[in-house]
mmCIF file of C-alpha atoms and ligand atoms in Angstrom:
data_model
loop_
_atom_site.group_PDB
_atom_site.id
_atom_site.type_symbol
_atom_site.label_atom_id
_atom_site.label_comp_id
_atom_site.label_asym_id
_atom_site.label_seq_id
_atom_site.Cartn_x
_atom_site.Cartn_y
_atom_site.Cartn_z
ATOM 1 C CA UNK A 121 31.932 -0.665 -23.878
ATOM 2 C CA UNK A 122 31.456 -3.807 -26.281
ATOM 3 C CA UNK A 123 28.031 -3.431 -27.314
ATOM 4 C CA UNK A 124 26.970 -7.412 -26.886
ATOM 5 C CA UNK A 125 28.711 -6.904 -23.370
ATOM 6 C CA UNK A 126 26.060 -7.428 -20.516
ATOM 7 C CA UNK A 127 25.102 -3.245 -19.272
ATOM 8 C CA UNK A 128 24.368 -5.288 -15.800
ATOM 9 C CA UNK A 129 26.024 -8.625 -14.747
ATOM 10 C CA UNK A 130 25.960 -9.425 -11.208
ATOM 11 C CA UNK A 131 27.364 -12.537 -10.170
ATOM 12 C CA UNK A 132 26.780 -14.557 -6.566
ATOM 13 C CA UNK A 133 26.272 -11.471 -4.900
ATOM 14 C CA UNK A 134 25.946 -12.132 -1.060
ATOM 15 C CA UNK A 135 24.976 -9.372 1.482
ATOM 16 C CA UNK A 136 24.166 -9.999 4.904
ATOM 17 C CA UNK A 137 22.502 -7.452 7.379
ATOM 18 C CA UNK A 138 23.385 -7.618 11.252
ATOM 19 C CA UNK A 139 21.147 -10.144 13.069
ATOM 20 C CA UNK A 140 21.866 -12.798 10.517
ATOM 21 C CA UNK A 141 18.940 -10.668 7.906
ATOM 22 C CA UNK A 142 20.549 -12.572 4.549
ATOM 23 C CA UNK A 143 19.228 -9.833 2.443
ATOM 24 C CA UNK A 144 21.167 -11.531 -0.969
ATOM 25 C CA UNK A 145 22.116 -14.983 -1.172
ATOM 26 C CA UNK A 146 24.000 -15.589 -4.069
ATOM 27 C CA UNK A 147 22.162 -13.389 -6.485
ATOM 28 C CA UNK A 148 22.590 -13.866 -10.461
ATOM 29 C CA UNK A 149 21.432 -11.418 -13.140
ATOM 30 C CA UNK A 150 22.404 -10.153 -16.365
ATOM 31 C CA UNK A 151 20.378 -7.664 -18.301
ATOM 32 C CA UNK A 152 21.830 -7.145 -21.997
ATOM 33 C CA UNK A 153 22.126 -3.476 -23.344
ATOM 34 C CA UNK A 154 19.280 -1.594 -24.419
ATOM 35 C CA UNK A 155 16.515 -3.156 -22.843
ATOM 36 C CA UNK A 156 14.225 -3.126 -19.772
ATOM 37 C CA UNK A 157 14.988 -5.371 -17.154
ATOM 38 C CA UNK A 158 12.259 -6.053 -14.495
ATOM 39 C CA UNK A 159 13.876 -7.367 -11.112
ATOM 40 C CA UNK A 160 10.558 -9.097 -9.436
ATOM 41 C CA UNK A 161 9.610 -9.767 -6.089
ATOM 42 C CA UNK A 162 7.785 -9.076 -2.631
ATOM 43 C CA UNK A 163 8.843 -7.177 0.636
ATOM 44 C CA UNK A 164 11.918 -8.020 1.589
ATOM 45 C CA UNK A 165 13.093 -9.909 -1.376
ATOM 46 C CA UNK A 166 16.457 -8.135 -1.615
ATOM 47 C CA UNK A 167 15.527 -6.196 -4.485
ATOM 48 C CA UNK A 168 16.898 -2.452 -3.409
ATOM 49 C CA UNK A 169 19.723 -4.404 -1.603
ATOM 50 C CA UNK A 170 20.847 -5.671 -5.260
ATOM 51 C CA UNK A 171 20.255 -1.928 -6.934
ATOM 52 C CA UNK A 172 22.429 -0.486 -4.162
ATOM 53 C CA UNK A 173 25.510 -2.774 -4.544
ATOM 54 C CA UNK A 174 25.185 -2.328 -8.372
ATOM 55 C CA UNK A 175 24.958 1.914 -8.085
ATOM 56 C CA UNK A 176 28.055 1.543 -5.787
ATOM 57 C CA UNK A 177 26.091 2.861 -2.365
ATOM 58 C CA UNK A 178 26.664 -0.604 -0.900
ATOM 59 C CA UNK A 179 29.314 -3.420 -0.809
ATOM 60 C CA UNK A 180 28.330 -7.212 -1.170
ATOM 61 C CA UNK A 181 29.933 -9.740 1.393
ATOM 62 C CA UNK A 182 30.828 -11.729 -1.618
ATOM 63 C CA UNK A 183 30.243 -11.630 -5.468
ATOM 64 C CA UNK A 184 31.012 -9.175 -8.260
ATOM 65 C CA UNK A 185 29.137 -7.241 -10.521
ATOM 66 C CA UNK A 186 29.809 -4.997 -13.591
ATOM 67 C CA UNK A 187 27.469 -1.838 -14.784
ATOM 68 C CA UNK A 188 28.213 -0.250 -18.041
ATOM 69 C CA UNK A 189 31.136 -2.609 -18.081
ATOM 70 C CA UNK A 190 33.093 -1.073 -15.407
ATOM 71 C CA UNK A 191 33.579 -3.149 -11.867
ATOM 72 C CA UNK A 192 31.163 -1.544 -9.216
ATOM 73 C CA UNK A 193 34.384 -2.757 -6.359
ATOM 74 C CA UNK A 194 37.147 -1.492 -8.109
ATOM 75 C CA UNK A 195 35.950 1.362 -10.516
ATOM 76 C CA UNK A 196 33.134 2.536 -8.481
ATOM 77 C CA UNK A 197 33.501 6.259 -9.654
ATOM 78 C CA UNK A 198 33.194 4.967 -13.627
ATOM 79 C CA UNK A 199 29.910 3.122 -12.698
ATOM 80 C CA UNK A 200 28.872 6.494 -10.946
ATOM 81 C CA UNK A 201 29.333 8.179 -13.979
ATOM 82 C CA UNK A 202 27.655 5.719 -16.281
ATOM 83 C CA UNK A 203 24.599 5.459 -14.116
ATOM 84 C CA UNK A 204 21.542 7.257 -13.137
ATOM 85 C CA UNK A 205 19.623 6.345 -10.303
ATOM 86 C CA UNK A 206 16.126 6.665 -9.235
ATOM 87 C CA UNK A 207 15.993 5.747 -5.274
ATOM 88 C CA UNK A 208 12.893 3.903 -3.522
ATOM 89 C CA UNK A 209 12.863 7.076 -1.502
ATOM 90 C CA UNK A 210 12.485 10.546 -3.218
ATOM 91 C CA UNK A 211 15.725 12.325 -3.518
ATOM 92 C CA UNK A 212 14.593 15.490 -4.318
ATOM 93 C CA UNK A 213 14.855 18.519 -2.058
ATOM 94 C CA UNK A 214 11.060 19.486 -0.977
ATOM 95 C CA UNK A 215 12.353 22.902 0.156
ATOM 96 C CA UNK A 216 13.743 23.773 -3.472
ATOM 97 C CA UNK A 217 11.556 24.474 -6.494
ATOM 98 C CA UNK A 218 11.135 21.407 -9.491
ATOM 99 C CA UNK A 219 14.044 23.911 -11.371
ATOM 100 C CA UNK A 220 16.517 23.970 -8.634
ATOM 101 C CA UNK A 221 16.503 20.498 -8.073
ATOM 102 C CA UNK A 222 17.367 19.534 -11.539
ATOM 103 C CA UNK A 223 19.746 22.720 -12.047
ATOM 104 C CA UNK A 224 21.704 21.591 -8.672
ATOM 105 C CA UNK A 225 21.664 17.954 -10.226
ATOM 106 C CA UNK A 226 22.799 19.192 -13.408
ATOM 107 C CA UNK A 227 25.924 21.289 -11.594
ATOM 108 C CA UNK A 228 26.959 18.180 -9.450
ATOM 109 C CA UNK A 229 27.518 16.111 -13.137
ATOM 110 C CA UNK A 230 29.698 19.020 -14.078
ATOM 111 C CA UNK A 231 27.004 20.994 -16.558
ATOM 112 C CA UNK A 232 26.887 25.092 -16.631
ATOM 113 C CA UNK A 233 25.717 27.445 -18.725
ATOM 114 C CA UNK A 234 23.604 26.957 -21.936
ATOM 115 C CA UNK A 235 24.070 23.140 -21.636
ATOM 116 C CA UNK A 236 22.489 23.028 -18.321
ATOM 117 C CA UNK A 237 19.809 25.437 -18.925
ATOM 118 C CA UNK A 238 18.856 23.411 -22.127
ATOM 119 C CA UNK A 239 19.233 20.083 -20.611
ATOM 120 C CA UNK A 240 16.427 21.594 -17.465
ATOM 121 C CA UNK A 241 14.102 22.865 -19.764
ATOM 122 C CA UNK A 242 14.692 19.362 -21.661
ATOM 123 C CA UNK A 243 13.713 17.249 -18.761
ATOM 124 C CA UNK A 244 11.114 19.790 -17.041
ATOM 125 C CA UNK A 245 9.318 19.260 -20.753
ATOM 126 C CA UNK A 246 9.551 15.663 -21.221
ATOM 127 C CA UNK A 247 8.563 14.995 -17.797
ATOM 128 C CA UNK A 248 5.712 17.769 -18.356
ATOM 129 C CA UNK A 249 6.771 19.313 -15.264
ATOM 130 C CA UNK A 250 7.219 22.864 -17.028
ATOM 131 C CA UNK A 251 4.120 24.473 -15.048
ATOM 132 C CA UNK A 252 4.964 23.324 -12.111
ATOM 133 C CA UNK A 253 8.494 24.425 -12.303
ATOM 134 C CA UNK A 254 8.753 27.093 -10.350
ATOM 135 C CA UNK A 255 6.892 25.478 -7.257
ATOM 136 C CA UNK A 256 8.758 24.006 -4.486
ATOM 137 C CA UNK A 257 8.375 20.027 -4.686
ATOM 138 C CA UNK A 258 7.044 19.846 -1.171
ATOM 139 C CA UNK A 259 3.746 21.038 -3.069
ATOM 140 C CA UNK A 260 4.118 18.483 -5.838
ATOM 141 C CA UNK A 261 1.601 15.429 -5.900
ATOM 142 C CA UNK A 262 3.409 11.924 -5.684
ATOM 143 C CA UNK A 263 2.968 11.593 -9.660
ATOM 144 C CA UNK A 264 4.767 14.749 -10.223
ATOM 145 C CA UNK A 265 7.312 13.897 -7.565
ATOM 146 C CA UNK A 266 8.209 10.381 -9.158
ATOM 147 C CA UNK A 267 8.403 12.194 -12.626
ATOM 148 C CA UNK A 268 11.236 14.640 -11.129
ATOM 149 C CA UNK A 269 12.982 11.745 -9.766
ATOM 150 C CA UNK A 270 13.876 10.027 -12.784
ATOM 151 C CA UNK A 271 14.563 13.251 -14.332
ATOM 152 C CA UNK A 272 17.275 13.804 -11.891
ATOM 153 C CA UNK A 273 18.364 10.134 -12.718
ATOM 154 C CA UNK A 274 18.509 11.460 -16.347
ATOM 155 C CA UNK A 275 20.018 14.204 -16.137
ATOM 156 C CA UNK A 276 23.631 13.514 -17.037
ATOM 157 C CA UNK A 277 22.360 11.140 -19.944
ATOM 158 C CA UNK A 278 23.514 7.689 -18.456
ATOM 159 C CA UNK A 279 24.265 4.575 -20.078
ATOM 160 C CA UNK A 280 22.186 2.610 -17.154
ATOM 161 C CA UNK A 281 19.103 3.586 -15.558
ATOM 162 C CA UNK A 282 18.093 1.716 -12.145
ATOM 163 C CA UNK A 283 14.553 2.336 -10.862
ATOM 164 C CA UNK A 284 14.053 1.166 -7.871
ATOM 165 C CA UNK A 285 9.658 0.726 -7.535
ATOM 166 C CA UNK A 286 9.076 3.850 -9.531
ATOM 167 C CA UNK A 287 5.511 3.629 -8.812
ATOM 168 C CA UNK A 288 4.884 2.295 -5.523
ATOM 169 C CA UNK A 289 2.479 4.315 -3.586
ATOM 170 C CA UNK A 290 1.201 6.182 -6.826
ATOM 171 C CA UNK A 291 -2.824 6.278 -7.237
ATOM 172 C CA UNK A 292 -3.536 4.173 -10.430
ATOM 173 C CA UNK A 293 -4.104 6.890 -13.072
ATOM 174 C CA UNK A 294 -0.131 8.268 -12.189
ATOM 175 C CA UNK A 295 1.351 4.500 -12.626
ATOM 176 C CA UNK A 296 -0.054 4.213 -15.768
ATOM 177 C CA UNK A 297 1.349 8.279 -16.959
ATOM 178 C CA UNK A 298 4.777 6.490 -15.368
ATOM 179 C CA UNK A 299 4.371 3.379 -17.068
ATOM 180 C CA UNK A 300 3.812 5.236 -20.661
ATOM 181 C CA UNK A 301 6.742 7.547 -19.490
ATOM 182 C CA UNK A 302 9.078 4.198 -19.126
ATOM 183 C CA UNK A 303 8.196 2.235 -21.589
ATOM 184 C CA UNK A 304 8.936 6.115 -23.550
ATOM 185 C CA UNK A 305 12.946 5.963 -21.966
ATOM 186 C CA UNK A 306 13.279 2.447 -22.778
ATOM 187 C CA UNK A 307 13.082 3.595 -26.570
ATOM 188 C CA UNK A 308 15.605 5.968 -26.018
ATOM 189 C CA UNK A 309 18.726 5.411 -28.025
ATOM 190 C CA UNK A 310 20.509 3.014 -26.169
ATOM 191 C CA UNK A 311 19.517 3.100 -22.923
ATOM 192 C CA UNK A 312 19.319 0.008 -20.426
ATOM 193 C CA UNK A 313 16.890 0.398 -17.694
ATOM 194 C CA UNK A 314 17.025 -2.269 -14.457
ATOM 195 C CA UNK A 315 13.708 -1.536 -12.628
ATOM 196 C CA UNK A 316 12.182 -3.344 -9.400
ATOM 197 C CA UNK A 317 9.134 -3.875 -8.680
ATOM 198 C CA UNK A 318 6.533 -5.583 -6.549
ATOM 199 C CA UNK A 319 3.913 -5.472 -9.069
ATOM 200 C CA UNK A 320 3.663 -8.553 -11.381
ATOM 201 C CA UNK A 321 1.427 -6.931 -13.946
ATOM 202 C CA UNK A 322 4.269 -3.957 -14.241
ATOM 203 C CA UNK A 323 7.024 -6.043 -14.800
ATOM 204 C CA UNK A 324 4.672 -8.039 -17.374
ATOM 205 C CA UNK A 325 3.898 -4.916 -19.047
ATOM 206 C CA UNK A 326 7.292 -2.842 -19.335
ATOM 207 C CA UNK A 327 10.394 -5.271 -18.960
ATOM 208 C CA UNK A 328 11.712 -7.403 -22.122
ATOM 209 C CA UNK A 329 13.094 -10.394 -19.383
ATOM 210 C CA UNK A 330 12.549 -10.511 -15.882
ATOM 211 C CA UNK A 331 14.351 -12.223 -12.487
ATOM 212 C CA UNK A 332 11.717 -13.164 -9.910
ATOM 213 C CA UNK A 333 13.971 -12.505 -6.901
ATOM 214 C CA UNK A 334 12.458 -14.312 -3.461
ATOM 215 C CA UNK A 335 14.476 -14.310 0.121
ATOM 216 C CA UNK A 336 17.910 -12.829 -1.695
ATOM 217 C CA UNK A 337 18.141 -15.113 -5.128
ATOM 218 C CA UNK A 338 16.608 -15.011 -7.964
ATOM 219 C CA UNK A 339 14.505 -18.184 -8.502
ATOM 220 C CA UNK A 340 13.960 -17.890 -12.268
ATOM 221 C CA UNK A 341 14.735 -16.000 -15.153
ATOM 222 C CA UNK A 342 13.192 -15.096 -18.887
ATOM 223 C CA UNK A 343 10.423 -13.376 -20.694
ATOM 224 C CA UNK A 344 7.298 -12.722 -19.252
ATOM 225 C CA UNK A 345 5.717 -14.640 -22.062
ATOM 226 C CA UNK A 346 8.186 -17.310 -22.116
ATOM 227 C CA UNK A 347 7.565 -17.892 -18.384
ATOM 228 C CA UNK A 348 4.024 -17.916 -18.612
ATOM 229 C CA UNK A 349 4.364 -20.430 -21.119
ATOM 230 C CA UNK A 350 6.178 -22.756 -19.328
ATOM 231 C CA UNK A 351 2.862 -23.685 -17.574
ATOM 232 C CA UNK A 352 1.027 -25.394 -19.675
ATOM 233 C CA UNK A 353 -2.758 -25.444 -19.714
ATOM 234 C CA UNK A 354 -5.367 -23.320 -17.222
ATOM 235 C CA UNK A 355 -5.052 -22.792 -13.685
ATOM 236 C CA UNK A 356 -7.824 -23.438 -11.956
ATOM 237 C CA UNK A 357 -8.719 -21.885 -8.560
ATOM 238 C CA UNK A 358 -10.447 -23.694 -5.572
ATOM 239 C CA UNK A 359 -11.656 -22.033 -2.431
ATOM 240 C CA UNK A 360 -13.049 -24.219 0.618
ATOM 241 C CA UNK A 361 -15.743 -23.725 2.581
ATOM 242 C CA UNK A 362 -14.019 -25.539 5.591
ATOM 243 C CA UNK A 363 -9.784 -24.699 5.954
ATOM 244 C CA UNK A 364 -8.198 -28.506 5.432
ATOM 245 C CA UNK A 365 -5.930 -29.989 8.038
ATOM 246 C CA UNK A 366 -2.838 -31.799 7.152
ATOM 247 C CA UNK A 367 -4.645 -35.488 6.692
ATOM 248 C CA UNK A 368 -7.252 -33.912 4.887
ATOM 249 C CA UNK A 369 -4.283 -32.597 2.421
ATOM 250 C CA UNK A 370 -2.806 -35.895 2.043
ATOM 251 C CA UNK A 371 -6.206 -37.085 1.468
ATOM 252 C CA UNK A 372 -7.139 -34.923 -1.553
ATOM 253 C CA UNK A 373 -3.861 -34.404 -2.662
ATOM 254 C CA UNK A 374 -4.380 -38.314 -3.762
ATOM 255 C CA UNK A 375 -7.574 -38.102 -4.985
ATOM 256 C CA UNK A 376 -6.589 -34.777 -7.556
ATOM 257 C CA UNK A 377 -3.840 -36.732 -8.452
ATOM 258 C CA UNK A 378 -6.241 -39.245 -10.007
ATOM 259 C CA UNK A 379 -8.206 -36.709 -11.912
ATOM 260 C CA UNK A 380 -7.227 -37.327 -15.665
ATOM 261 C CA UNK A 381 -5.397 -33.581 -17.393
ATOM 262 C CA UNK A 382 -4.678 -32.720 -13.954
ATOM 263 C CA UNK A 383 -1.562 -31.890 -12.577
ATOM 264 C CA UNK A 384 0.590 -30.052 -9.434
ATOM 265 C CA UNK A 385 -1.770 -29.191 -6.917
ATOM 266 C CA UNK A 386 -0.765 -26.404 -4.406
ATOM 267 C CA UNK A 387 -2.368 -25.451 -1.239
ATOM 268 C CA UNK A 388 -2.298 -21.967 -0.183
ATOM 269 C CA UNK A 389 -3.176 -21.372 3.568
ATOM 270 C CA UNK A 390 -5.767 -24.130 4.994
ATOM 271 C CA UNK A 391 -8.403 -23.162 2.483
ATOM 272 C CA UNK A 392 -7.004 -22.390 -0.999
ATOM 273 C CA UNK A 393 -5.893 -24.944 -3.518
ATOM 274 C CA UNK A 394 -4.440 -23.998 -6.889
ATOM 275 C CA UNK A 395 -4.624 -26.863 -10.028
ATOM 276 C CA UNK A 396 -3.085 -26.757 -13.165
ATOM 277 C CA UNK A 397 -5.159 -28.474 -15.606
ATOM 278 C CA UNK A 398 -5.532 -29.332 -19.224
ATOM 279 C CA UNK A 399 -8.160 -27.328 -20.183
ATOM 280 C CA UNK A 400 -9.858 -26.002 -17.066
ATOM 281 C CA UNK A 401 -13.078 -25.289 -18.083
ATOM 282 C CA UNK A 402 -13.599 -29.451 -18.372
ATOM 283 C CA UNK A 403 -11.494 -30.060 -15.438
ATOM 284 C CA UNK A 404 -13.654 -28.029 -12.979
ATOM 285 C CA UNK A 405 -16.493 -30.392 -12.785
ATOM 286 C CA UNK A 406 -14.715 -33.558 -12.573
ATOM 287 C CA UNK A 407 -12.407 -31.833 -9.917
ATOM 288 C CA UNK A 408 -15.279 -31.102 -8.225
ATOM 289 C CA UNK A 409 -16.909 -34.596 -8.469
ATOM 290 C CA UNK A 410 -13.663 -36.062 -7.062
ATOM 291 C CA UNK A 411 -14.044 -33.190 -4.122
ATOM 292 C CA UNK A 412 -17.443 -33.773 -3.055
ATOM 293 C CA UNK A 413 -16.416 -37.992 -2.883
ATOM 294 C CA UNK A 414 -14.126 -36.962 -0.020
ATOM 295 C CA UNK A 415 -16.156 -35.151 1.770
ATOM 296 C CA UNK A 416 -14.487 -31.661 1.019
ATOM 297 C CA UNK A 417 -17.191 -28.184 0.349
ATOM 298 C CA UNK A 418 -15.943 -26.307 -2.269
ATOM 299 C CA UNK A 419 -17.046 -22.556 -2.120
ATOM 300 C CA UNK A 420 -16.209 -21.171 -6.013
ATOM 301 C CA UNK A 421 -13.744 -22.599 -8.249
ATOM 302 C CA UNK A 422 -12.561 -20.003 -10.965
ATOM 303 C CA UNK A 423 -10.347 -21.018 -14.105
ATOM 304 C CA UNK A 424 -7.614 -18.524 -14.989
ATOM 305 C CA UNK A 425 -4.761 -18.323 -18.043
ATOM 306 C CA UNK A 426 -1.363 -18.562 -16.388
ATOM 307 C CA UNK A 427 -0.585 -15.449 -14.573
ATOM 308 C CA UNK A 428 2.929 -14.307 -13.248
ATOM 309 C CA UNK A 429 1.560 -15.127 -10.039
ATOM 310 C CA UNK A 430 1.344 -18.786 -10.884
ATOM 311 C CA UNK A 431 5.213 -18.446 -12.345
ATOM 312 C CA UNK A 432 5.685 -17.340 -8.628
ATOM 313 C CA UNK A 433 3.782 -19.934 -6.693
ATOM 314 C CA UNK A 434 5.586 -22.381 -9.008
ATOM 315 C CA UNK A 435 9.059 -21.434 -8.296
ATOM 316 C CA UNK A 436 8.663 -19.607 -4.766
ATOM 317 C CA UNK A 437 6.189 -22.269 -3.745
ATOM 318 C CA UNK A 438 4.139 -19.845 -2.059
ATOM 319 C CA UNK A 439 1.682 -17.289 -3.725
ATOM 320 C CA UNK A 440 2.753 -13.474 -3.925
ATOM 321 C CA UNK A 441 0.194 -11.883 -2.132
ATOM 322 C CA UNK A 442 1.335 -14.420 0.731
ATOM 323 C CA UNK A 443 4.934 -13.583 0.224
ATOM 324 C CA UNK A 444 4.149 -9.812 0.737
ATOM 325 C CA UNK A 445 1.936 -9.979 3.580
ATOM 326 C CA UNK A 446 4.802 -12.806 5.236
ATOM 327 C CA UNK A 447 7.181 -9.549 5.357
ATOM 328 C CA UNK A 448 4.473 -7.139 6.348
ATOM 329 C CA UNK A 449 4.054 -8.648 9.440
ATOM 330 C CA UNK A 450 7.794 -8.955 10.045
ATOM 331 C CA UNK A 451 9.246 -6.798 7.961
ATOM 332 C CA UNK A 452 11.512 -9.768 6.895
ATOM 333 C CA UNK A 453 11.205 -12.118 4.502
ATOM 334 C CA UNK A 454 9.759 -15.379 6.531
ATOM 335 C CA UNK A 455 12.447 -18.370 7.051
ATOM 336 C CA UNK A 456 9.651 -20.848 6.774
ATOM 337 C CA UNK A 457 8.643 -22.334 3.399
ATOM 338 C CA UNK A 458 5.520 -20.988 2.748
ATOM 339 C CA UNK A 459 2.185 -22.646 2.167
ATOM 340 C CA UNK A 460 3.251 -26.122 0.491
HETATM 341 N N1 LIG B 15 20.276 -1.303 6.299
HETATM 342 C C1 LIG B 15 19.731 -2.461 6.665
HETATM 343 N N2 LIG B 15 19.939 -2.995 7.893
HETATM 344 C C2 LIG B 15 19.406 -4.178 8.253
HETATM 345 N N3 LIG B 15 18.630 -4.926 7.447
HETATM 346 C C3 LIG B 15 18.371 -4.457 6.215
HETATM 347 C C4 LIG B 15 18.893 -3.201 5.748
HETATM 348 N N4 LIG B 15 18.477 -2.998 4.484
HETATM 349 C C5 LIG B 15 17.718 -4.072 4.176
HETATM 350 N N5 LIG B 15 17.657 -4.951 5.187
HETATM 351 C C6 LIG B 15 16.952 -6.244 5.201
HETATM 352 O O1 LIG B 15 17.387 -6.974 4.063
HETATM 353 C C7 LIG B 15 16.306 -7.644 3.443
HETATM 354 C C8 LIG B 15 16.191 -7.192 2.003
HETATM 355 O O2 LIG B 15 15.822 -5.809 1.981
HETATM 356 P P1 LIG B 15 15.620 -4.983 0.654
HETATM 357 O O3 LIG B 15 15.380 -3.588 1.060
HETATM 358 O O4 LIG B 15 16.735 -5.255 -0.289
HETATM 359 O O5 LIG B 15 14.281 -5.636 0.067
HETATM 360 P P2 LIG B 15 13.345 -5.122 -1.110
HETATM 361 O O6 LIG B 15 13.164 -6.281 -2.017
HETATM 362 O O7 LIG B 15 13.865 -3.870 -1.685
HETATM 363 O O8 LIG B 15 11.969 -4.867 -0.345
HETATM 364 P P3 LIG B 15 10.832 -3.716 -0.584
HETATM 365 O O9 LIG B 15 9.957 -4.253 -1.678
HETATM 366 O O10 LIG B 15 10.125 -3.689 0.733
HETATM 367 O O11 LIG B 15 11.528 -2.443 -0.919
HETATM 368 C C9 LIG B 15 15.081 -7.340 4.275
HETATM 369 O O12 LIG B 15 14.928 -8.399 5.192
HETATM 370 C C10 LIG B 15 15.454 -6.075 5.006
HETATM 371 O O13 LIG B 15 14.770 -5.995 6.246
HETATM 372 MG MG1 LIG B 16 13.128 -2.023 -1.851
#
C-alpha cells in the first residue's frame, strides 16, 4: 500500500434501512495512515452503520470505500485480512476462558504453534489480562471484557483498527485504563485506528482529526483544536426562568443582536439560549441589561471556552445532549431540525 494513500476513504456512502431509516446519507471520510481517527456523533448517527460497510459485514446502497487500500465491494476478503475489528457488542465467547478466546482467534487468522502461543501471552500481557486468563469471560468485569475485545481485534497484527464505542457503558476509572490503552496502540508502528464514539471529550482527547457525523453525513471535519478554533471568542450560557415562546424569540433574538461583541445566538428548548461573544466575561452583564429591558428572567448565565459541543450545536444546529436524548426516545435519529 502507498504509504501517503488514505488507510480509510469512504466516499458518498448511502445505506438505507427498511421503513425509509436513512442510516448514511452520502457519508465522506478519509483518515490518513497512522493516526487516530475519531468518527463523532449521537444515537443513531450512522456511526456503526459506516464501520460495518468499511469491515465488509455490510453493503452500502451507493458509494465506495477503500481500507488498507483494497476495495471493501470488490476485494472484501483483502480488507478482512488487513483489518481488525472491535464490535459495539462484545464478541467474545463468555463460556470460554480469556485464553481460549484469543487462542481460537489466533487459529481462525491461520496462527499455530509457538507463534500463537507467543502472540496470546503477548496480548493477555499488554492487555494485563494474564491473571485473569484462565477464567471464563462471563466472570470478567466490563473493563476487562473491552480489553479482550480489542485484543482479539489485534490479534493478527492489522494494518486498520476500527473501534466501534470502545468504552461505552464502562464506569469512569476503566475508560480512562482504555483511553491510556488507545492512545498506547495508536503509537504502535504504523497502525491506523478509526474509532466512534458518542463522547466529545474522548474523541477530543485520543483522535488526531475527527468527522462529527449527525443523521448519516458527516457535517464537519478537522482537528479537535482546529475546530474549536473556528469559534472565536467565549460562549456564554443563558438559562431562563420562564421557557420563551416563538414571539418572545423573535423578540430577543433582535435585541442580542444589538449587543456590541455579540454574535449567533441559539436557542435550545424554550428555556436555553447559547451566545458567542467577544470576551464573555464583559458580555454577560450587558447581555443581561439588554434581557431584563425585554422583560425576560434570566436564572444563571455561565461563560465557557469553546467546547466540542458548541462545534456541534454550530454545525448540527442542535446541542448533543439534545441529539442523544432525540434518539433515545425513538431510537431514531429525529427528522425534525432540532432546537433552532
Ligand atoms: N439492522 C438495522 N435495521 C434497521 N435499522 C437499522 C439497522 N441498523 C441500524 N439501523 C438504523 O440506522 C440508523 C443508524 O444506526 P447506527 O447503528 O449506524 O447508529 P450509531 O451512530 O452507531 O448509533 P449508536 O451510538 O446508538 O450506536 C439508526 O436510525 C438505526 O435505528
Ligand atoms: Mg453504534
Amino acid at each position: 500500500m502507498n504509504s501517503l494513500a488514505p488507510a480509510v476513504r469512504a466516499r458518498h456512502l448511502v445505506k438505507t434501512y427498511p421503513r425509509d431509516v436513512r442510516a448514511l446519507d452520502s457519508l465522506d471520510i478519509e483518515v490518513a495512515p497512522g493516526t487516530v481517527f475519531g468518527l463523532l456523533g449521537p444515537n443513531g448517527a450512522g456511526k456503526s452503520t459506516t464501520v460495518k460497510i468499511l469491515t465488509t459485514l455490510a453493503r452500502p446502497d451507493s458509494g465506495s470505500a477503500e481500507v488498507a487500500g483494497h476495495d471493501v465491494l470488490r476485494r472484501p476478503e483483502r480488507v478482512r485480512r488487513a483489518i481488525g475489528v472491535v464490535a459495539q457488542k462484545s464478541g467474545a465467547d463468555p463460556t470460554a476462558t480469556g485464553r481460549e478466546n484469543l487462542r481460537l482467534q489466533g487459529r481462525l487468522h491461520g496462527l499455530s504453534g509457538a507463534a500463537l502461543d507467543q502472540r496470546v501471552d503477548e496480548l493477555l500481557d499488554r492487555f494485563t489480562l494474564t491473571d485473569a486468563a484462565r477464567r471464563t469471560v462471563k466472570g470478567y468485569s466490563g473493563g476487562m471484557r473491552r480489553r479482550l475485545d480489542v485484543a482479539l481485534g489485534l490479534v493478527h497484527r492489522p494494518e486498520v483498527l476500527f473501534l466501534d464505542e470502545p468504552t461505552t457503558g464502562l464506569d469512569p476509572e476503566a475508560r480512562t485504563a482504555m483511553w491510556d490503552e488507545i492512545a498506547r496502540l495508536a503509537g504502535d508502528e504504523g497502525l491506523t485506528i478509526l474509532l466512534t464514539t458518542h463522547y466529545l471529550e474522548e474523541a477530543d482527547r485520543l483522535a488526531e482529526r475527527i468527522a462529527i457525523v449527525d443523521r448519516g453525513r458527516v457535517v464537519v471535519t478537522g482537528t479537535p483544536d482546529a475546530l474549536k478554533g473556528e469559534l472565536r471568542g467565549d460562549a456564554v450560557h443563558l438559562e431562563l426562568s420562564e421557557p420563551l415562546g416563538e414571539a418572545g424569540r423573535t423578540l430577543l433574538d433582535g435585541a442580542l443582536g444589538a449587543v456590541p461583541g455579540v454574535s449567533e445566538a441559539h436557542h435550545v428548548g424554550g428555556r436555553r439560549i447559547t451566545v458567542r461573544a467577544d470576551d464573555g466575561a464583559a458580555a454577560v452583564p450587558l447581555l443581561l441589561g439588554t434581557l431584563e429591558r425585554v422583560g425576560v428572567a434570566v436564572a444563571s448565565a455561565t461563560v465557557a471556552r469553546p467546547s466540542l459541543d458548541d462545534v456541534y450545536l454550530r454545525y448540527a444546529g442542535r446541542r448533543y445532549a439534545e441529539a442523544e436524548a432525540d434518539t433515545a426516545v425513538t431510537g431514531q435519529p429525529a427528522l425534525a431540525g432540532g432546537a433552532r
